Every structure is written in structure tokens, then in C-alpha cells.
Amino acid sequence: MVMQQSTSSRPARMALRRDKGRLMQEAAMLAPAVILLTVFLIVPFLLSFWTAMTNQPLVPRPTPVRFIWFNNFIRIFKDDLFWTALWNVSRFTFWIIPAQCGLAFATALLLHQNLPFRNLLRGMFFLPAITSMVVVCVIWGTLFQYPTGPFNQILGFLSGGAIQPIDWLGDPEWAMFSLVLLSAWQAYGFQMIVYLAGLQGIPDELYDAAKIDGANALRRFWHVTMPGLRPTHVFVLVITTIQAFKLYTQVAILTQGGPKSSTETVVHYMVRAGFEEQKMGYASAVSVILFVIVLIIALIQRQLLRRFDV
């Protein structure tokens, strides 16, 4: 009897040992990602949330730091400038997504063809993405110059003088639009590379089968290319949204949030609170709110795209 139990339990022990070994391998593979997420995401967020509950200044003062619970969050929600900044960055995101992603997608489709000097062209189109945003802002600031900048001279020449010079950065109606133009041009190269990688991942056999079935170029694009790029669309959309909500450098260099707060953004508002007004607790509360907003938007985007099978 004892011999039979020992024989029947041996396969079970071997299976248990294999499962344990597999779990150990999976844990070892996950460990680097978990450590990096903990060190660079979870711990900083928890520290920011803790600082947001205090009146921590930038420079230490003789008076001790007090724990003020949610007072910083309440003050933020009562500040009209914060809501203006949130509205501005929402407008920027709404405009930059079609402009930047559309430009990147069209360029990727073009450069995916068998063009002469294709690799050289890819490098040229990607060049703005690796150029410092500070340098780009200085160059575009010259192009936007009012009233004698190159953009105004081109518009005046093409219209025969009918279009008056535009104060691109000094007019509240044009300032945010100007930042969208600059940002879309500077950063679309990254999305272009992602789309190129997605296009190269679509098997050629699918296009060959579609040709045999008599599908023209438009049908092949709609029924082969677009479904094959579904994960790429999701990745590009989420990344572009996150980058848009982090808008800061262009604002800090070109407009400083003006004119009339028309280009004030949440990150610029946060930096001013932390370093100009020296309210680190208040700035940390803004960063926590921004993190939660971006996280919610990213989750909503992901769910919507799954629902509509994009």
C-alpha cells in the first residue's frame, strides 16, 4: 500500500518541481522591469504624494515643515490659472495628435516605398527628432518673428500683400497654434520610425494574397495595412498624448505662458510654483494631479481603441 502511494505521488512531485522552476524563471525575467518601475516610477510618485501633503519649501527654513493634508490640492482646484493651464494643454493635445501622427504616418508610408536614397531620406526626416528642442525653439523663434520674420514674408509674397503680418507668438489667437506647428515638426520623426517598424512587420504574403484576390491599392491599404498597424496606432496615440501633456520647453523659451496666459501649461505652472515661488509641496501636488490625469486618459484611450477594434 505504501509502495503504491509512493509511486503515484512521484509524477505529482516532478510536476510541482517543474512548476516551481518555471515560476523562478519567470520571476527572474520580470525582476529587472519590476525594479526599474519601482525605482523610477512608484517610489518617486509616493514621495511626490507625500511632499504634496506638506508645506515643503524649495529652500529649507528655520520653521519645521508641517503636514497640511489636502490643502495644496484644494488650493490648486480653486486657482483659475490652473484650470486655464489644463484647458490650454488639452487644446494643444487635441491639435497635436492629428497633426503629428498624421504627418508621421504619411511620411512613413512614403518612405516605406522603394525610393532611391531611401535610407538617407529616413535619416533626414528623423533629424529634427534628435535635435535639441532649445535649438529648434531658437530657430523657429526667428521664423516667427513679427512683423519681418520669414513666415510673414512668405505669406505676404504668396498673397501679394493681401495677408497682413501675423504676430505668431504675441497674439493670443495664434500663439498656441504656433507651438503646435513647431512641436509637430520637431517630434514627428519619432512616430515616423515607429510606423516604419510597424509597416515592416506586416508580412508580404498578405499583400500578395490581396493582389491575387484582385484588391487594388486602396483596398490593400484599408484591409491589410491598417489592421496590421493596430498595435502601432495604440502605441503612437498613447505616447503622443503623454508627450503633449508634458509641454514645457517651447513655452518656457518662446512665450513664458503668455500672451494673456494663452499658452500656460500644467508643467509650466508646476515649475513656476516649485522654483519661482519656491513652493515644493504645492508643485508636488500639481505633479500628482498631472500624473493621475495622464493615467486616466491613457486608460480611456486604450479601452476605446479596443472597443472600436482599431
CSV table of C-alpha atoms in Angstrom, one decimal:
chain,number,residue,atom,x,y,z
A,1,MET,CA,0.0,0.0,0.0
A,2,VAL,CA,2.8,2.3,1.0
A,3,MET,CA,4.7,1.4,-2.2
A,4,GLN,CA,1.7,2.3,-4.4
A,5,GLN,CA,1.2,5.7,-2.7
A,6,SER,CA,4.9,6.5,-3.2
A,7,THR,CA,4.8,5.5,-6.9
A,8,SER,CA,1.7,7.5,-7.6
A,9,SER,CA,3.0,10.7,-5.9
A,10,ARG,CA,6.2,10.7,-7.8
A,11,PRO,CA,4.8,12.3,-11.0
A,12,ALA,CA,3.0,14.9,-8.9
A,13,ARG,CA,6.2,15.8,-7.2
A,14,MET,CA,8.0,16.1,-10.5
A,15,ALA,CA,5.2,18.3,-12.0
A,16,LEU,CA,5.4,20.5,-8.8
A,17,ARG,CA,9.1,20.8,-9.2
A,18,ARG,CA,8.8,21.8,-12.9
A,19,ASP,CA,6.1,24.5,-12.0
A,20,LYS,CA,8.4,25.8,-9.3
A,21,GLY,CA,11.3,26.0,-11.7
A,22,ARG,CA,9.2,27.8,-14.3
A,23,LEU,CA,7.9,30.3,-11.7
A,24,MET,CA,11.5,31.0,-10.7
A,25,GLN,CA,12.5,31.7,-14.3
A,26,GLU,CA,9.5,34.0,-14.9
A,27,ALA,CA,10.3,35.9,-11.7
A,28,ALA,CA,13.9,36.3,-12.7
A,29,MET,CA,12.8,37.6,-16.1
A,30,LEU,CA,10.4,40.1,-14.5
A,31,ALA,CA,12.8,41.3,-11.8
A,32,PRO,CA,14.6,43.9,-13.9
A,33,ALA,CA,11.4,45.5,-15.1
A,34,VAL,CA,9.9,45.4,-11.6
A,35,ILE,CA,13.0,47.0,-10.1
A,36,LEU,CA,13.1,49.8,-12.7
A,37,LEU,CA,9.4,50.5,-12.3
A,38,THR,CA,9.7,50.6,-8.5
A,39,VAL,CA,12.8,52.9,-8.5
A,40,PHE,CA,11.8,55.3,-11.3
A,41,LEU,CA,8.0,55.3,-11.1
A,42,ILE,CA,6.4,54.0,-7.9
A,43,VAL,CA,8.9,55.4,-5.4
A,44,PRO,CA,9.0,58.9,-7.0
A,45,PHE,CA,5.2,59.0,-7.1
A,46,LEU,CA,4.9,58.1,-3.5
A,47,LEU,CA,7.5,60.7,-2.5
A,48,SER,CA,5.7,63.3,-4.6
A,49,PHE,CA,2.4,62.4,-3.0
A,50,TRP,CA,3.9,62.7,0.5
A,51,THR,CA,5.5,66.0,-0.3
A,52,ALA,CA,2.2,67.3,-1.7
A,53,MET,CA,0.7,66.8,1.7
A,54,THR,CA,3.1,69.2,3.3
A,55,ASN,CA,4.1,72.9,3.0
A,56,GLN,CA,7.7,71.9,2.0
A,57,PRO,CA,9.6,74.9,0.6
A,58,LEU,CA,12.3,74.8,-2.0
A,59,VAL,CA,14.9,76.2,0.4
A,60,PRO,CA,14.9,74.8,4.0
A,61,ARG,CA,13.6,77.4,6.6
A,62,PRO,CA,14.0,77.6,10.3
A,63,THR,CA,10.4,76.7,10.9
A,64,PRO,CA,9.6,73.0,10.6
A,65,VAL,CA,7.7,71.6,7.7
A,66,ARG,CA,4.0,71.0,8.6
A,67,PHE,CA,1.7,68.2,7.4
A,68,ILE,CA,-1.2,70.1,5.9
A,69,TRP,CA,-3.1,67.1,4.4
A,70,PHE,CA,-5.0,68.0,1.2
A,71,ASN,CA,-4.8,71.8,1.4
A,72,ASN,CA,-2.5,72.1,-1.6
A,73,PHE,CA,-4.9,70.1,-3.7
A,74,ILE,CA,-7.8,72.3,-2.6
A,75,ARG,CA,-5.8,75.5,-3.4
A,76,ILE,CA,-5.0,74.1,-6.9
A,77,PHE,CA,-8.6,73.4,-7.7
A,78,LYS,CA,-9.5,76.9,-6.6
A,79,ASP,CA,-6.9,78.5,-8.8
A,80,ASP,CA,-8.3,79.8,-12.1
A,81,LEU,CA,-4.8,79.8,-13.6
A,82,PHE,CA,-4.5,76.0,-13.1
A,83,TRP,CA,-7.8,75.4,-15.0
A,84,THR,CA,-6.6,77.8,-17.8
A,85,ALA,CA,-3.3,75.7,-18.0
A,86,LEU,CA,-5.3,72.5,-18.1
A,87,TRP,CA,-7.6,73.8,-20.8
A,88,ASN,CA,-4.6,75.1,-22.8
A,89,VAL,CA,-2.7,71.8,-22.7
A,90,SER,CA,-5.9,69.9,-23.6
A,91,ARG,CA,-6.3,72.2,-26.7
A,92,PHE,CA,-2.7,71.5,-27.6
A,93,THR,CA,-3.2,67.7,-27.2
A,94,PHE,CA,-6.3,67.9,-29.4
A,95,TRP,CA,-4.4,69.6,-32.2
A,96,ILE,CA,-1.1,67.9,-31.9
A,97,ILE,CA,-2.3,64.3,-32.2
A,98,PRO,CA,-3.8,64.6,-35.7
A,99,ALA,CA,-1.0,66.9,-36.9
A,100,GLN,CA,1.9,65.0,-35.6
A,101,CYS,CA,0.6,61.4,-36.0
A,102,GLY,CA,-0.9,62.2,-39.4
A,103,LEU,CA,2.4,63.7,-40.7
A,104,ALA,CA,4.4,60.8,-39.3
A,105,PHE,CA,2.0,58.2,-40.8
A,106,ALA,CA,2.1,59.8,-44.2
A,107,THR,CA,5.9,60.1,-44.2
A,108,ALA,CA,6.3,56.5,-43.1
A,109,LEU,CA,4.0,55.3,-45.9
A,110,LEU,CA,6.1,57.3,-48.4
A,111,LEU,CA,9.5,56.2,-47.1
A,112,HIS,CA,8.3,52.6,-47.0
A,113,GLN,CA,8.3,52.5,-50.8
A,114,ASN,CA,11.3,51.6,-52.9
A,115,LEU,CA,12.5,55.1,-53.3
A,116,PRO,CA,16.1,56.0,-54.3
A,117,PHE,CA,18.3,57.0,-51.4
A,118,ARG,CA,15.5,55.8,-49.1
A,119,ASN,CA,17.7,55.3,-46.0
A,120,LEU,CA,19.2,58.8,-46.5
A,121,LEU,CA,15.7,60.3,-46.7
A,122,ARG,CA,14.7,58.4,-43.5
A,123,GLY,CA,17.7,59.9,-41.7
A,124,MET,CA,16.9,63.4,-43.0
A,125,PHE,CA,13.3,63.2,-41.9
A,126,PHE,CA,14.3,61.8,-38.5
A,127,LEU,CA,16.9,64.6,-37.9
A,128,PRO,CA,14.5,67.1,-36.2
A,129,ALA,CA,13.6,64.5,-33.6
A,130,ILE,CA,17.2,64.2,-32.3
A,131,THR,CA,17.8,68.0,-32.5
A,132,SER,CA,17.6,69.8,-29.1
A,133,MET,CA,14.3,71.4,-28.5
A,134,VAL,CA,16.1,74.5,-27.3
A,135,VAL,CA,17.9,74.9,-30.6
A,136,VAL,CA,14.6,74.2,-32.5
A,137,CYS,CA,12.9,76.9,-30.4
A,138,VAL,CA,15.6,79.5,-31.2
A,139,ILE,CA,15.4,78.8,-34.9
A,140,TRP,CA,11.6,78.8,-35.0
A,141,GLY,CA,11.5,81.9,-32.9
A,142,THR,CA,13.4,83.7,-35.7
A,143,LEU,CA,11.0,82.3,-38.3
A,144,PHE,CA,8.0,83.5,-36.2
A,145,GLN,CA,9.5,87.0,-35.7
A,146,TYR,CA,6.9,89.8,-36.1
A,147,PRO,CA,6.5,91.6,-38.5
A,148,THR,CA,9.5,90.8,-40.6
A,149,GLY,CA,10.1,87.1,-40.0
A,150,PRO,CA,10.5,84.6,-42.9
A,151,PHE,CA,7.0,83.2,-42.3
A,152,ASN,CA,5.3,86.6,-42.6
A,153,GLN,CA,7.4,87.5,-45.7
A,154,ILE,CA,6.4,84.2,-47.4
A,155,LEU,CA,2.8,84.8,-46.7
A,156,GLY,CA,3.0,88.4,-47.9
A,157,PHE,CA,4.7,87.3,-51.1
A,158,LEU,CA,2.3,84.4,-51.9
A,159,SER,CA,-0.8,86.6,-51.2
A,160,GLY,CA,0.6,89.6,-53.0
A,161,GLY,CA,0.4,91.6,-49.8
A,162,ALA,CA,-3.2,90.8,-49.0
A,163,ILE,CA,-2.3,88.9,-45.8
A,164,GLN,CA,-1.1,91.2,-43.1
A,165,PRO,CA,1.9,90.1,-40.9
A,166,ILE,CA,0.8,87.8,-38.1
A,167,ASP,CA,2.1,88.1,-34.6
A,168,TRP,CA,2.6,84.4,-34.3
A,169,LEU,CA,3.8,84.4,-30.7
A,170,GLY,CA,2.4,87.7,-29.4
A,171,ASP,CA,-1.3,87.2,-30.4
A,172,PRO,CA,-3.4,85.0,-28.1
A,173,GLU,CA,-5.3,83.7,-31.1
A,174,TRP,CA,-2.1,82.4,-32.8
A,175,ALA,CA,0.3,81.6,-30.0
A,176,MET,CA,-0.9,78.1,-29.2
A,177,PHE,CA,-1.3,77.3,-32.9
A,178,SER,CA,2.4,78.3,-33.5
A,179,LEU,CA,3.5,76.0,-30.7
A,180,VAL,CA,1.6,73.1,-32.4
A,181,LEU,CA,3.3,73.8,-35.7
A,182,LEU,CA,6.8,73.8,-34.1
A,183,SER,CA,6.1,70.8,-31.9
A,184,ALA,CA,4.6,68.7,-34.7
A,185,TRP,CA,7.6,69.4,-37.0
A,186,GLN,CA,10.2,68.7,-34.3
A,187,ALA,CA,8.8,65.4,-32.9
A,188,TYR,CA,7.0,63.6,-35.7
A,189,GLY,CA,10.2,61.8,-36.7
A,190,PHE,CA,9.9,59.5,-33.7
A,191,GLN,CA,6.4,58.4,-34.6
A,192,MET,CA,7.5,58.0,-38.2
A,193,ILE,CA,10.2,55.5,-37.1
A,194,VAL,CA,7.6,53.6,-35.0
A,195,TYR,CA,5.2,53.5,-38.0
A,196,LEU,CA,8.0,52.3,-40.3
A,197,ALA,CA,8.8,49.5,-37.9
A,198,GLY,CA,5.1,48.6,-37.9
A,199,LEU,CA,4.9,48.6,-41.7
A,200,GLN,CA,7.9,46.4,-42.0
A,201,GLY,CA,6.3,43.9,-39.6
A,202,ILE,CA,3.4,43.2,-41.9
A,203,PRO,CA,4.1,40.0,-43.9
A,204,ASP,CA,4.4,40.5,-47.7
A,205,GLU,CA,2.3,37.3,-48.1
A,206,LEU,CA,-0.8,39.2,-47.1
A,207,TYR,CA,-0.2,41.8,-49.8
A,208,ASP,CA,0.4,39.1,-52.4
A,209,ALA,CA,-2.8,37.3,-51.4
A,210,ALA,CA,-4.7,40.5,-51.6
A,211,LYS,CA,-3.3,41.1,-55.1
A,212,ILE,CA,-4.3,37.6,-56.2
A,213,ASP,CA,-7.9,38.3,-54.9
A,214,GLY,CA,-8.0,41.4,-57.1
A,215,ALA,CA,-7.7,44.1,-54.4
A,216,ASN,CA,-6.5,47.5,-55.6
A,217,ALA,CA,-4.0,49.7,-53.7
A,218,LEU,CA,-6.7,51.4,-51.7
A,219,ARG,CA,-8.3,48.1,-50.6
A,220,ARG,CA,-4.9,46.7,-49.7
A,221,PHE,CA,-4.2,49.7,-47.6
A,222,TRP,CA,-7.6,49.6,-45.8
A,223,HIS,CA,-7.8,45.8,-45.3
A,224,VAL,CA,-4.1,44.9,-44.9
A,225,THR,CA,-2.1,47.9,-43.8
A,226,MET,CA,-4.5,49.4,-41.3
A,227,PRO,CA,-5.3,46.2,-39.5
A,228,GLY,CA,-1.7,45.3,-39.4
A,229,LEU,CA,-0.9,48.6,-37.7
A,230,ARG,CA,-3.5,48.4,-34.9
A,231,PRO,CA,-0.9,48.0,-32.1
A,232,THR,CA,1.2,50.7,-33.6
A,233,HIS,CA,-1.7,53.1,-33.7
A,234,VAL,CA,-2.4,52.5,-30.0
A,235,PHE,CA,1.2,52.9,-29.0
A,236,VAL,CA,1.7,56.1,-31.0
A,237,LEU,CA,-1.6,57.6,-29.7
A,238,VAL,CA,-0.7,57.0,-26.1
A,239,ILE,CA,2.9,58.2,-26.4
A,240,THR,CA,1.8,61.4,-28.3
A,241,THR,CA,-0.8,62.2,-25.6
A,242,ILE,CA,1.7,61.7,-22.8
A,243,GLN,CA,4.3,63.9,-24.6
A,244,ALA,CA,1.7,66.6,-25.3
A,245,PHE,CA,0.7,66.9,-21.6
A,246,LYS,CA,4.4,67.4,-20.8
A,247,LEU,CA,4.6,70.5,-22.9
A,248,TYR,CA,7.1,72.8,-21.3
A,249,THR,CA,10.3,73.7,-23.2
A,250,GLN,CA,8.6,75.5,-26.0
A,251,VAL,CA,6.5,77.6,-23.6
A,252,ALA,CA,9.4,78.4,-21.3
A,253,ILE,CA,11.6,79.7,-24.2
A,254,LEU,CA,9.1,81.3,-26.6
A,255,THR,CA,6.1,82.6,-24.7
A,256,GLN,CA,6.6,82.1,-20.9
A,257,GLY,CA,2.9,81.2,-20.7
A,258,GLY,CA,1.7,84.3,-22.5
A,259,PRO,CA,0.2,86.3,-24.0
A,260,LYS,CA,-2.6,86.6,-21.5
A,261,SER,CA,-1.9,83.0,-20.3
A,262,SER,CA,-3.0,81.6,-23.7
A,263,THR,CA,0.0,79.2,-23.7
A,264,GLU,CA,0.2,78.5,-20.0
A,265,THR,CA,0.5,74.7,-19.4
A,266,VAL,CA,0.3,72.5,-16.4
A,267,VAL,CA,4.0,71.6,-16.4
A,268,HIS,CA,5.0,75.3,-16.8
A,269,TYR,CA,2.6,76.2,-14.0
A,270,MET,CA,4.1,73.4,-11.8
A,271,VAL,CA,7.7,74.6,-12.5
A,272,ARG,CA,6.9,78.2,-11.7
A,273,ALA,CA,5.2,77.1,-8.4
A,274,GLY,CA,8.2,75.0,-7.4
A,275,PHE,CA,11.2,77.1,-8.5
A,276,GLU,CA,10.0,80.7,-8.8
A,277,GLU,CA,7.5,80.7,-5.9
A,278,GLN,CA,9.6,78.1,-4.0
A,279,LYS,CA,6.5,76.0,-3.1
A,280,MET,CA,7.7,72.4,-3.5
A,281,GLY,CA,4.7,71.0,-1.7
A,282,TYR,CA,2.3,72.8,-4.0
A,283,ALA,CA,4.3,71.9,-7.1
A,284,SER,CA,4.3,68.2,-6.0
A,285,ALA,CA,0.5,68.3,-5.7
A,286,VAL,CA,0.3,69.6,-9.3
A,287,SER,CA,2.6,66.8,-10.5
A,288,VAL,CA,0.4,64.2,-8.7
A,289,ILE,CA,-2.7,65.6,-10.4
A,290,LEU,CA,-1.0,65.6,-13.8
A,291,PHE,CA,0.1,62.0,-13.3
A,292,VAL,CA,-3.4,60.9,-12.5
A,293,ILE,CA,-4.9,62.9,-15.5
A,294,VAL,CA,-2.5,61.3,-18.0
A,295,LEU,CA,-3.0,57.9,-16.5
A,296,ILE,CA,-6.8,58.2,-16.8
A,297,ILE,CA,-6.6,59.5,-20.4
A,298,ALA,CA,-4.2,56.7,-21.4
A,299,LEU,CA,-6.5,54.0,-19.9
A,300,ILE,CA,-9.6,55.6,-21.6
A,301,GLN,CA,-7.8,55.7,-24.9
A,302,ARG,CA,-6.8,52.1,-24.6
A,303,GLN,CA,-10.3,50.9,-23.8
A,304,LEU,CA,-11.9,53.0,-26.6
A,305,LEU,CA,-9.5,51.7,-29.2
A,306,ARG,CA,-10.1,48.1,-28.1
A,307,ARG,CA,-13.9,48.6,-28.2
A,308,PHE,CA,-13.7,50.1,-31.8
A,309,ASP,CA,-11.2,47.4,-32.8
A,310,VAL,CA,-8.7,50.0,-34.0
